[in-house]
Tab-separated table of C-alpha atoms in Angstrom:
chain	number	residue	atom	x	y	z
A	1	MET	CA	10.067	-8.110	-14.919
A	2	ALA	CA	8.450	-9.832	-12.764
A	3	ALA	CA	10.177	-10.254	-9.503
A	4	GLY	CA	12.196	-13.553	-9.532
A	5	ALA	CA	10.507	-14.551	-12.737
A	6	PRO	CA	13.161	-13.517	-15.573
A	7	GLY	CA	11.739	-12.529	-19.029
A	8	PRO	CA	13.351	-13.410	-22.282
A	9	VAL	CA	13.742	-10.714	-25.160
A	10	ASP	CA	15.084	-12.330	-28.524
A	11	ASP	CA	16.475	-9.163	-30.429
A	12	SER	CA	15.817	-11.825	-33.842
A	13	ASP	CA	12.382	-11.457	-33.655
A	14	ASP	CA	10.317	-10.464	-36.415
A	15	LYS	CA	7.828	-8.040	-35.533
A	16	GLY	CA	7.167	-5.197	-37.315
A	17	GLY	CA	9.958	-6.483	-40.013
A	18	LEU	CA	12.416	-4.232	-41.206
A	19	ARG	CA	10.009	-1.406	-41.380
A	20	ALA	CA	10.628	-1.200	-37.275
A	21	ALA	CA	14.127	-1.079	-37.663
A	22	LEU	CA	14.587	1.550	-40.311
A	23	GLY	CA	12.124	3.529	-37.640
A	24	GLY	CA	14.686	2.900	-35.231
A	25	LEU	CA	17.234	5.329	-37.194
A	26	THR	CA	18.534	7.907	-35.101
A	27	THR	CA	18.809	11.554	-36.286
A	28	ARG	CA	22.739	10.689	-37.455
A	29	GLY	CA	21.451	7.912	-39.555
A	30	ARG	CA	18.358	9.987	-40.718
A	31	SER	CA	20.675	12.734	-42.016
A	32	PHE	CA	23.324	10.353	-43.538
A	33	LEU	CA	20.441	8.699	-45.309
A	34	ALA	CA	19.077	12.439	-46.666
A	35	ALA	CA	22.354	13.280	-47.355
A	36	GLY	CA	23.102	10.236	-49.328
A	37	ILE	CA	20.126	10.608	-51.265
A	38	ALA	CA	20.535	13.977	-51.934
A	39	ALA	CA	24.173	13.666	-53.020
A	40	ALA	CA	23.037	11.031	-55.636
A	41	VAL	CA	20.299	13.246	-57.360
A	42	CYS	CA	22.706	16.054	-58.050
A	43	ALA	CA	25.197	13.277	-58.988
A	44	TYR	CA	22.642	11.521	-61.819
A	45	VAL	CA	21.718	15.662	-62.362
A	46	LEU	CA	25.376	17.067	-62.890
A	47	GLY	CA	26.912	13.988	-63.939
A	48	GLN	CA	29.374	13.241	-61.585
A	49	GLY	CA	30.089	9.815	-61.180
A	50	ASP	CA	32.386	10.243	-57.979
A	51	LEU	CA	29.900	12.179	-56.480
A	52	LEU	CA	27.335	9.553	-56.550
A	53	ARG	CA	29.759	6.868	-55.180
A	54	VAL	CA	30.108	9.418	-51.955
A	55	GLY	CA	25.997	9.731	-51.834
A	56	MET	CA	25.470	5.567	-52.299
A	57	LEU	CA	28.112	5.246	-50.040
A	58	LEU	CA	26.172	8.322	-47.390
A	59	ALA	CA	22.978	6.331	-47.710
A	60	VAL	CA	23.592	2.627	-47.802
A	61	LEU	CA	25.624	3.030	-44.073
A	62	PRO	CA	23.048	3.933	-42.361
A	63	LEU	CA	20.651	1.278	-44.023
A	64	VAL	CA	23.532	-1.744	-43.645
A	65	SER	CA	23.801	-0.478	-39.670
A	66	ALA	CA	19.585	-0.994	-39.489
A	67	THR	CA	19.842	-4.380	-40.742
A	68	VAL	CA	22.626	-5.807	-38.607
A	69	LEU	CA	21.407	-4.669	-35.521
A	70	TYR	CA	18.226	-6.048	-36.662
A	71	ARG	CA	19.141	-9.590	-37.498
A	72	THR	CA	22.076	-9.541	-34.000
A	73	ARG	CA	20.973	-12.971	-32.572
A	74	TYR	CA	20.953	-12.967	-28.849
A	75	ARG	CA	18.519	-13.246	-25.979
A	76	VAL	CA	18.671	-11.529	-22.772
A	77	ALA	CA	16.422	-12.148	-19.396
A	78	GLY	CA	15.424	-9.401	-17.044
A	79	SER	CA	13.951	-9.527	-13.591
A	80	ARG	CA	13.218	-6.822	-11.104
A	81	ARG	CA	13.092	-7.215	-7.486
A	82	LEU	CA	11.604	-4.071	-5.014
A	83	SER	CA	12.879	-4.062	-1.743
A	84	PRO	CA	10.852	-3.397	0.044
A	85	SER	CA	7.247	-3.518	-2.103
A	86	ARG	CA	5.504	-1.817	0.352
A	87	VAL	CA	6.839	1.560	2.129
A	88	PRO	CA	4.985	4.444	4.123
A	89	ALA	CA	4.801	7.855	1.803
A	90	GLY	CA	8.231	9.351	2.197
A	91	SER	CA	10.336	6.656	2.410
A	92	GLU	CA	12.589	5.033	0.082
A	93	ALA	CA	12.582	1.841	-1.867
A	94	ARG	CA	14.871	0.103	-3.593
A	95	VAL	CA	14.479	-0.991	-7.163
A	96	HIS	CA	17.072	-3.804	-8.312
A	97	LEU	CA	17.577	-5.310	-11.351
A	98	ARG	CA	19.433	-7.940	-13.198
A	99	MET	CA	20.303	-8.545	-16.996
A	100	ASP	CA	21.443	-12.112	-18.222
A	101	ASN	CA	22.894	-12.797	-21.282
A	102	VAL	CA	21.206	-16.640	-21.626
A	103	SER	CA	22.481	-16.816	-25.749
A	104	ARG	CA	26.109	-17.937	-27.025
A	105	LEU	CA	26.854	-14.279	-28.302
A	106	HIS	CA	28.214	-11.203	-26.551
A	107	THR	CA	25.779	-8.306	-26.499
A	108	GLY	CA	26.575	-5.031	-27.820
A	109	LEU	CA	26.238	-1.975	-26.084
A	110	LEU	CA	23.088	-1.937	-24.148
A	111	MET	CA	20.653	1.295	-22.800
A	112	LEU	CA	18.286	-0.179	-19.718
A	113	GLN	CA	15.436	1.502	-18.632
A	114	ASP	CA	12.640	1.404	-16.495
A	115	ARG	CA	9.286	3.079	-16.722
A	116	VAL	CA	8.207	4.638	-13.653
A	117	PRO	CA	5.385	7.231	-12.485
A	118	TYR	CA	6.939	10.992	-12.580
A	119	VAL	CA	5.560	10.799	-8.862
A	120	LEU	CA	8.467	8.390	-7.944
A	121	GLY	CA	11.148	10.599	-9.539
A	122	PRO	CA	13.192	10.394	-13.082
A	123	ARG	CA	13.206	7.885	-15.372
A	124	PRO	CA	15.998	5.245	-14.779
A	125	ARG	CA	18.503	4.900	-17.086
A	126	PHE	CA	21.385	2.334	-17.164
A	127	VAL	CA	24.414	1.844	-20.217
A	128	LEU	CA	25.763	-1.754	-19.538
A	129	ASP	CA	28.902	-2.603	-21.315
A	130	ARG	CA	29.165	-5.710	-23.972
A	131	VAL	CA	27.744	-8.675	-21.581
A	132	GLU	CA	29.812	-12.056	-22.281
A	133	PRO	CA	27.397	-15.442	-22.869
A	134	GLY	CA	26.278	-16.020	-19.590
A	135	GLY	CA	26.805	-12.869	-17.843
A	136	VAL	CA	24.943	-11.516	-15.524
A	137	ARG	CA	24.599	-7.459	-14.719
A	138	GLU	CA	22.787	-5.968	-11.615
A	139	VAL	CA	22.221	-2.580	-11.342
A	140	SER	CA	19.387	-0.814	-8.846
A	141	TYR	CA	18.055	2.470	-8.276
A	142	ARG	CA	15.874	4.294	-5.079
A	143	VAL	CA	12.642	5.462	-5.680
A	144	ARG	CA	10.675	7.945	-3.028
A	145	SER	CA	7.083	9.201	-3.526
A	146	ASP	CA	5.203	11.591	-0.433
A	147	LEU	CA	1.826	10.388	-2.045
A	148	ARG	CA	0.578	7.193	-0.947
A	149	GLY	CA	-0.590	5.157	-3.691
A	150	ARG	CA	-0.044	2.215	-5.733
A	151	TYR	CA	2.423	3.292	-8.423
A	152	PRO	CA	2.936	-0.033	-11.325
A	153	LEU	CA	7.125	0.082	-12.181
A	154	GLY	CA	7.700	-1.678	-15.594
A	155	PRO	CA	7.506	-2.749	-18.381
A	156	LEU	CA	11.794	-2.820	-18.548
A	157	GLN	CA	12.965	-1.342	-21.657
A	158	LEU	CA	16.424	-2.320	-23.814
A	159	ARG	CA	17.898	-0.088	-26.252
A	160	LEU	CA	20.218	-1.264	-28.869
A	161	SER	CA	22.440	0.599	-30.953
A	162	ASP	CA	25.111	-0.063	-33.129
A	163	PRO	CA	28.707	1.188	-32.983
A	164	PHE	CA	28.134	4.091	-35.466
A	165	GLY	CA	25.275	5.265	-33.721
A	166	MET	CA	23.200	5.244	-37.029
A	167	CYS	CA	20.209	3.432	-35.464
A	168	GLU	CA	18.502	2.347	-32.167
A	169	LEU	CA	16.084	-0.300	-31.714
A	170	THR	CA	14.026	-1.049	-28.305
A	171	ARG	CA	12.779	-4.280	-26.939
A	172	SER	CA	10.257	-4.197	-23.883
A	173	PHE	CA	9.839	-6.709	-21.865
A	174	SER	CA	5.505	-7.387	-20.979
A	175	ALA	CA	5.672	-7.934	-17.107
A	176	TYR	CA	5.642	-4.923	-14.038
A	177	ASP	CA	5.649	-4.771	-10.717
A	178	THR	CA	3.797	-2.379	-8.409
A	179	LEU	CA	5.103	-0.249	-5.348
A	180	VAL	CA	2.741	0.367	-2.648
A	181	VAL	CA	2.928	3.285	-0.666
A	182	ILE	CA	1.144	3.100	2.133
A	183	PRO	CA	0.240	6.256	4.898
A	184	ARG	CA	2.931	7.264	7.348
A	185	THR	CA	1.979	6.067	10.912
A	186	GLU	CA	2.990	7.157	14.285
A	187	PRO	CA	3.811	5.453	17.240
A	188	LEU	CA	1.277	5.645	19.880
A	189	PRO	CA	1.885	5.470	23.820
A	190	ALA	CA	0.353	2.260	25.561
A	191	LEU	CA	-3.050	3.785	27.244
A	192	ARG	CA	-5.449	1.251	28.934
A	193	LEU	CA	-7.942	1.501	26.939
A	194	GLY	CA	-12.096	0.669	27.425
A	195	GLY	CA	-13.436	-2.586	25.530
A	196	ASP	CA	-10.405	-4.478	25.958
A	197	ALA	CA	-11.783	-5.986	29.376
A	198	SER	CA	-12.565	-9.310	27.878
A	199	GLY	CA	-9.439	-9.328	25.350
A	200	TYR	CA	-5.428	-9.034	25.244
A	201	GLY	CA	-4.301	-5.761	26.327
A	202	ASP	CA	-4.560	-4.706	30.036
A	203	GLY	CA	-7.741	-6.944	30.590
A	204	ARG	CA	-7.273	-10.381	29.613
A	205	GLN	CA	-9.603	-12.834	30.763
A	206	ARG	CA	-10.639	-16.475	29.691
A	207	SER	CA	-13.868	-17.719	28.406
A	208	LEU	CA	-14.901	-20.614	31.472
A	209	ALA	CA	-17.424	-23.086	31.196
A	210	LEU	CA	-20.896	-22.270	32.246
A	211	ALA	CA	-22.326	-24.749	34.015
A	212	GLY	CA	-19.005	-26.863	34.993
A	213	GLU	CA	-17.228	-29.631	33.967
A	214	ASP	CA	-19.980	-31.242	31.437
A	215	ASP	CA	-20.092	-28.389	29.769
A	216	ILE	CA	-16.644	-28.748	28.687
A	217	ILE	CA	-16.476	-29.785	24.720
A	218	PRO	CA	-13.032	-32.358	24.426
A	219	ARG	CA	-11.512	-33.228	21.400
A	220	GLY	CA	-9.521	-36.011	20.136
A	221	TYR	CA	-5.956	-36.685	21.311
A	222	ARG	CA	-3.070	-35.436	19.787
A	223	HIS	CA	0.700	-36.513	19.941
A	224	GLY	CA	2.419	-34.370	22.426
A	225	ASP	CA	-0.681	-33.546	24.326
A	226	ASP	CA	-0.496	-33.596	28.372
A	227	LEU	CA	-1.819	-36.476	29.492
A	228	ARG	CA	-2.922	-34.507	33.031
A	229	ARG	CA	-5.900	-32.800	30.350
A	230	VAL	CA	-7.388	-36.325	29.525
A	231	HIS	CA	-11.275	-35.995	29.911
A	232	TRP	CA	-11.749	-39.809	31.319
A	233	ARG	CA	-15.587	-39.593	31.384
A	234	SER	CA	-15.412	-38.323	27.469
A	235	THR	CA	-13.218	-41.066	26.755
A	236	ALA	CA	-15.103	-43.817	27.965
A	237	ARG	CA	-18.081	-42.057	26.018
A	238	TYR	CA	-17.056	-42.055	22.710
A	239	GLY	CA	-14.268	-45.057	23.099
A	240	GLU	CA	-10.880	-42.991	21.865
A	241	LEU	CA	-8.746	-40.918	24.046
A	242	MET	CA	-10.176	-37.574	24.857
A	243	VAL	CA	-8.653	-34.282	26.165
A	244	ARG	CA	-10.239	-30.888	27.759
A	245	ARG	CA	-9.910	-27.705	25.336
A	246	GLU	CA	-7.165	-25.209	26.261
A	247	GLU	CA	-9.204	-22.317	27.363
A	248	GLN	CA	-8.966	-19.936	24.019
A	249	PRO	CA	-8.713	-15.802	25.180
A	250	GLN	CA	-10.987	-14.083	23.879
A	251	ARG	CA	-9.497	-11.498	21.680
A	252	ALA	CA	-10.818	-7.675	22.061
A	253	ARG	CA	-12.441	-5.791	19.158
A	254	CYS	CA	-11.614	-2.577	18.029
A	255	THR	CA	-13.428	-0.400	14.654
A	256	VAL	CA	-11.458	2.242	13.076
A	257	LEU	CA	-13.998	4.497	11.294
A	258	LEU	CA	-12.421	6.549	8.783
A	259	ASP	CA	-14.971	9.306	7.673
A	260	THR	CA	-13.406	9.743	3.608
A	261	ARG	CA	-17.042	11.991	2.820
A	262	ARG	CA	-15.360	14.687	0.173
A	263	ILE	CA	-17.873	17.955	1.618
A	264	ALA	CA	-16.099	17.176	5.406
A	265	TYR	CA	-12.735	18.205	4.291
A	266	ALA	CA	-11.202	21.015	2.289
A	267	GLY	CA	-7.650	21.421	0.972
A	268	ALA	CA	-5.356	18.414	-0.782
A	269	GLY	CA	-1.988	17.440	-0.725
A	270	PRO	CA	0.216	15.498	1.770
A	271	GLY	CA	-0.584	18.627	4.579
A	272	SER	CA	-4.525	18.313	4.192
A	273	ALA	CA	-6.808	17.400	6.792
A	274	PHE	CA	-7.833	14.382	4.576
A	275	GLU	CA	-4.492	12.949	4.488
A	276	TRP	CA	-4.075	13.511	8.168
A	277	ALA	CA	-7.045	11.464	8.983
A	278	VAL	CA	-5.850	8.797	6.941
A	279	SER	CA	-2.533	9.098	8.586
A	280	GLY	CA	-3.747	8.472	12.081
A	281	ALA	CA	-6.245	5.899	11.088
A	282	ALA	CA	-3.281	3.727	9.764
A	283	SER	CA	-1.592	4.527	13.259
A	284	ALA	CA	-4.781	3.539	15.337
A	285	LEU	CA	-4.731	0.164	12.684
A	286	ALA	CA	-1.003	-0.772	13.674
A	287	HIS	CA	-1.305	-0.096	16.994
A	288	MET	CA	-4.163	-1.805	18.090
A	289	LEU	CA	-2.967	-5.041	16.302
A	290	GLU	CA	0.144	-4.440	18.032
A	291	ARG	CA	-1.632	-4.885	21.335
A	292	GLY	CA	-3.735	-7.769	20.137
A	293	PHE	CA	-7.042	-6.134	19.567
A	294	ALA	CA	-8.846	-8.026	16.448
A	295	VAL	CA	-9.328	-4.851	14.286
A	296	ARG	CA	-11.334	-3.702	11.164
A	297	LEU	CA	-11.802	-0.863	9.116
A	298	LEU	CA	-15.344	0.579	8.359
A	299	THR	CA	-15.260	3.831	6.230
A	300	ASP	CA	-18.551	6.095	5.991
A	301	GLU	CA	-20.122	4.063	2.860
A	302	GLY	CA	-20.176	0.789	5.267
A	303	SER	CA	-17.396	-1.078	3.650
A	304	ILE	CA	-15.328	-3.138	5.898
A	305	VAL	CA	-11.694	-4.385	5.791
A	306	PRO	CA	-10.538	-7.432	6.285
A	307	GLY	CA	-14.219	-8.217	5.932
A	308	GLU	CA	-12.757	-12.111	6.683
A	309	SER	CA	-15.711	-12.995	8.777
A	310	ALA	CA	-19.592	-12.108	9.296
A	311	ASP	CA	-18.773	-8.862	11.086
A	312	GLY	CA	-15.548	-8.341	9.528
A	313	PHE	CA	-13.189	-9.410	12.050
A	314	ALA	CA	-10.136	-11.381	11.465
A	315	GLY	CA	-10.850	-14.683	13.368
A	316	SER	CA	-7.524	-15.430	14.395
A	317	ALA	CA	-3.971	-13.783	15.112
A	318	LEU	CA	-2.230	-15.556	11.928
A	319	GLU	CA	-5.701	-13.934	9.844
A	320	SER	CA	-4.592	-10.599	11.467
A	321	ALA	CA	-1.185	-10.542	10.062
A	322	ALA	CA	-2.432	-11.236	6.682
A	323	SER	CA	-5.347	-8.702	7.589
A	324	ALA	CA	-3.026	-5.629	8.562
A	325	GLY	CA	-1.284	-5.540	4.819
A	326	LEU	CA	-4.725	-5.638	3.469
A	327	MET	CA	-6.235	-2.976	5.800
A	328	MET	CA	-2.924	-0.792	4.631
A	329	ASP	CA	-3.126	-1.401	1.319
A	330	THR	CA	-6.970	-0.363	1.713
A	331	LEU	CA	-5.554	2.959	2.989
A	332	ALA	CA	-2.694	3.277	0.374
A	333	VAL	CA	-5.388	4.171	-2.439
A	334	VAL	CA	-8.961	5.105	-0.396
A	335	ASP	CA	-10.089	8.318	-1.426
A	336	HIS	CA	-13.094	11.011	-1.326
A	337	SER	CA	-16.744	9.310	-1.337
A	338	ASP	CA	-19.357	11.411	-2.928
A	339	GLY	CA	-21.395	10.628	-0.257
A	340	GLY	CA	-22.859	13.196	2.233
A	341	GLY	CA	-23.999	11.105	5.556
A	342	LEU	CA	-23.174	8.202	8.208
A	343	SER	CA	-25.750	6.599	8.005
A	344	ARG	CA	-23.961	3.305	6.723
A	345	ALA	CA	-21.537	3.059	8.869
A	346	HIS	CA	-23.809	3.563	11.520
A	347	ASP	CA	-26.263	0.694	9.897
A	348	VAL	CA	-22.967	-1.215	10.006
A	349	LEU	CA	-22.443	-0.439	13.713
A	350	ARG	CA	-26.038	-0.661	14.962
A	351	GLY	CA	-26.143	-4.374	14.320
A	352	SER	CA	-22.984	-5.454	16.008
A	353	ASN	CA	-21.444	-5.586	19.871
A	354	GLU	CA	-18.268	-3.346	19.544
A	355	GLY	CA	-15.428	-3.766	21.702
A	356	LEU	CA	-13.316	0.309	21.103
A	357	LEU	CA	-14.598	2.484	18.399
A	358	VAL	CA	-11.562	4.841	17.413
A	359	ALA	CA	-13.094	7.601	14.802
A	360	PHE	CA	-11.317	10.104	12.417
A	361	PHE	CA	-14.454	12.725	11.616
A	362	GLY	CA	-14.137	15.174	9.134
A	363	ASP	CA	-16.339	18.681	9.118
A	364	LEU	CA	-19.888	17.739	11.200
A	365	ASP	CA	-22.963	19.119	10.640
A	366	GLU	CA	-25.834	19.228	13.087
A	367	GLU	CA	-27.357	16.218	11.688
A	368	GLN	CA	-24.256	13.808	10.522
A	369	THR	CA	-23.208	14.791	14.553
A	370	ALA	CA	-26.341	13.060	15.406
A	371	VAL	CA	-25.871	10.126	13.542
A	372	ALA	CA	-22.295	9.958	14.983
A	373	ALA	CA	-23.607	10.524	18.611
A	374	ARG	CA	-25.745	7.423	18.348
A	375	MET	CA	-22.681	5.251	16.971
A	376	ARG	CA	-21.886	5.224	20.506
A	377	ARG	CA	-24.597	3.281	22.337
A	378	ARG	CA	-22.832	-0.223	20.912
A	379	SER	CA	-19.509	0.142	21.999
A	380	ARG	CA	-17.482	-0.184	25.188
A	381	GLY	CA	-15.438	2.828	24.887
A	382	ALA	CA	-15.508	5.529	21.943
A	383	VAL	CA	-12.886	8.191	20.962
A	384	ALA	CA	-13.276	10.651	18.282
A	385	PHE	CA	-10.746	12.743	16.530
A	386	VAL	CA	-12.820	15.786	14.709
A	387	LEU	CA	-11.149	17.797	12.084
A	388	ASP	CA	-12.940	21.074	11.643
A	389	GLY	CA	-12.748	21.762	7.251
A	390	ASP	CA	-12.933	25.545	8.096
A	391	ASP	CA	-10.461	25.710	11.172
A	392	TRP	CA	-8.128	23.468	8.829
A	393	ALA	CA	-8.632	26.151	5.531
A	394	ARG	CA	-7.601	28.965	7.802
A	395	GLY	CA	-4.336	27.163	8.878
A	396	GLY	CA	-5.658	27.236	12.525
A	397	GLU	CA	-4.739	30.925	12.803
A	398	ALA	CA	-7.524	31.837	15.306
A	399	ALA	CA	-9.879	29.722	17.447
A	400	PRO	CA	-12.536	26.946	16.285
A	401	PRO	CA	-16.081	28.918	15.361
A	402	ALA	CA	-18.891	27.896	17.842
A	403	PRO	CA	-20.634	25.676	15.847
A	404	ALA	CA	-17.607	23.477	15.909
A	405	SER	CA	-17.276	23.561	19.766
A	406	ASP	CA	-20.896	22.632	19.609
A	407	ARG	CA	-20.524	19.565	17.685
A	408	LEU	CA	-17.890	18.104	20.435
A	409	ARG	CA	-19.865	19.097	23.273
A	410	LEU	CA	-22.754	17.089	21.332
A	411	LEU	CA	-20.214	13.809	20.929
A	412	ARG	CA	-19.375	14.089	24.805
A	413	GLU	CA	-22.578	14.321	25.999
A	414	ALA	CA	-23.298	11.221	23.839
A	415	GLY	CA	-20.339	9.273	25.463
A	416	TRP	CA	-17.586	10.263	23.308
A	417	THR	CA	-14.186	11.002	24.251
A	418	ALA	CA	-14.027	13.833	21.461
A	419	MET	CA	-10.800	15.300	20.711
A	420	ALA	CA	-10.557	18.893	17.955
A	421	VAL	CA	-7.686	18.188	15.453
A	422	ARG	CA	-5.763	21.297	14.970
A	423	PRO	CA	-3.569	21.995	11.524
A	424	GLY	CA	-0.028	20.329	12.128
A	425	ALA	CA	-1.683	18.183	15.533
A	426	GLU	CA	0.619	15.587	16.670
A	427	LEU	CA	-1.679	12.268	16.711
A	428	ALA	CA	0.429	10.917	19.608
A	429	ARG	CA	0.033	13.883	21.929
A	430	LEU	CA	-3.935	13.541	21.276
A	431	TRP	CA	-3.866	9.747	22.132
A	432	GLN	CA	-2.503	10.235	25.588
A	433	GLN	CA	-4.934	13.406	26.213
A	434	ALA	CA	-7.962	11.261	25.082
A	435	GLY	CA	-6.552	8.437	27.824
A	436	PRO	CA	-7.541	7.743	31.288
A	437	GLU	CA	-4.667	9.910	32.346
A	438	GLY	CA	-5.447	12.501	30.523
A	439	SER	CA	-9.199	12.187	30.755
A	440	GLY	CA	-9.336	13.501	27.435
A	441	ALA	CA	-8.693	17.510	28.745
A	442	GLN	CA	-6.875	19.731	25.344
A	443	PRO	CA	-5.146	22.501	26.635
A	444	SER	CA	-6.886	25.720	25.574
A	445	GLY	CA	-4.488	26.593	22.754
A	446	ALA	CA	-5.847	23.524	21.191
A	447	GLY	CA	-9.029	25.389	20.883
A	448	THR	CA	-11.439	22.950	22.872
A	449	THR	CA	-12.155	22.983	26.300
A	450	THR	CA	-11.028	20.625	29.222
A	451	GLY	CA	-12.818	18.315	31.644
A	452	LEU	CA	-14.396	16.060	29.271
A	453	SER	CA	-15.765	12.650	29.632
A	454	GLY	CA	-13.400	11.221	31.062
A	455	GLY	CA	-11.118	8.203	28.837
A	456	TRP	CA	-11.837	5.571	26.762
A	457	SER	CA	-14.850	3.970	28.564
């Protein structure tokens, strides 16, 4: 059911007629009916009146049970509540079910069943004893998934049965809820990042008028404004009390680029390179939003999230809060693209002046490395986490091949802080190494050389 919105089920509904009730006969009911018919036929052939009465009793009992159950008149309402409705992969959510008897009669024995996808666990079933008129029953169950995605819950089903177990009828509610399983996020260390010199973070600056007081754009006086901010020249010009606008901080920008090309990744499942990249992008988004950056998510196909403005960035901190959920929901269902290149993402970046660019690349060939190198030109700082497909396919048992090292070198020469991501690597450690203190250096065991072009700037 929709959370907080009960939906009634009327068991006197005529849908399907009595045929639906007969279709609900259990194995016991069908056995009684078949035995009764067989006994009646034998009694007719053998001329045994007593056997005929026994056969009629066996045949009538399941029919009477089905009719009585079908004609039972009571109404129940059900609702479902998810707590929470958005969870990281590997975490649990609790589903609360509530049943209300809104009729004037006691209900019979009810079996409550909720439909859930198999990846969330077994289908939950609950047996509810008789519910008094106006009574309420509440039950709950837990769901958990190691795979991100959007999973429908419902519809909720009630199974009614007679006291003899001859017949069972199922009534379904119509609504369902959706559980969103987002990628796991990893807390990242706070670093002095390139590209934030004009916004929040370590380099806050305020926008100032360029030509003095005459360039100040005033606004009308509002109750509670400080009278010391009254702009008397504008007040005389407009004939009403005007005040100087507060200087607004310019929010630093960060673009998180996720490479989703199918040919760039090998393997599948929670431990695959692609899932590591998705989880890394989610961690970077969450971290930069916490630092006050205006953040957007960009894919190799050129799609931008949240895309609320012309350049795709949220316009205010309040919009960023809503955009965070939208970007996480997008990462919850993002899948491989069939594209073979990064040209669309490059076109988006070429048309804007970026602050910080954080990219998660899959396997790069020579052509795509050149495209990625050109992306650096429009950003103040750029860091790339590169996942080599062959390295992940081997499980990181040997050093990366020479072509992969050459791709990293070309990115560094273009100004990127390029980090090779080995299987099982921790993003927090790579993030720290990519910062100014780490100078982009990786230990020799990570399969890359030290002394990369420094930091994030």
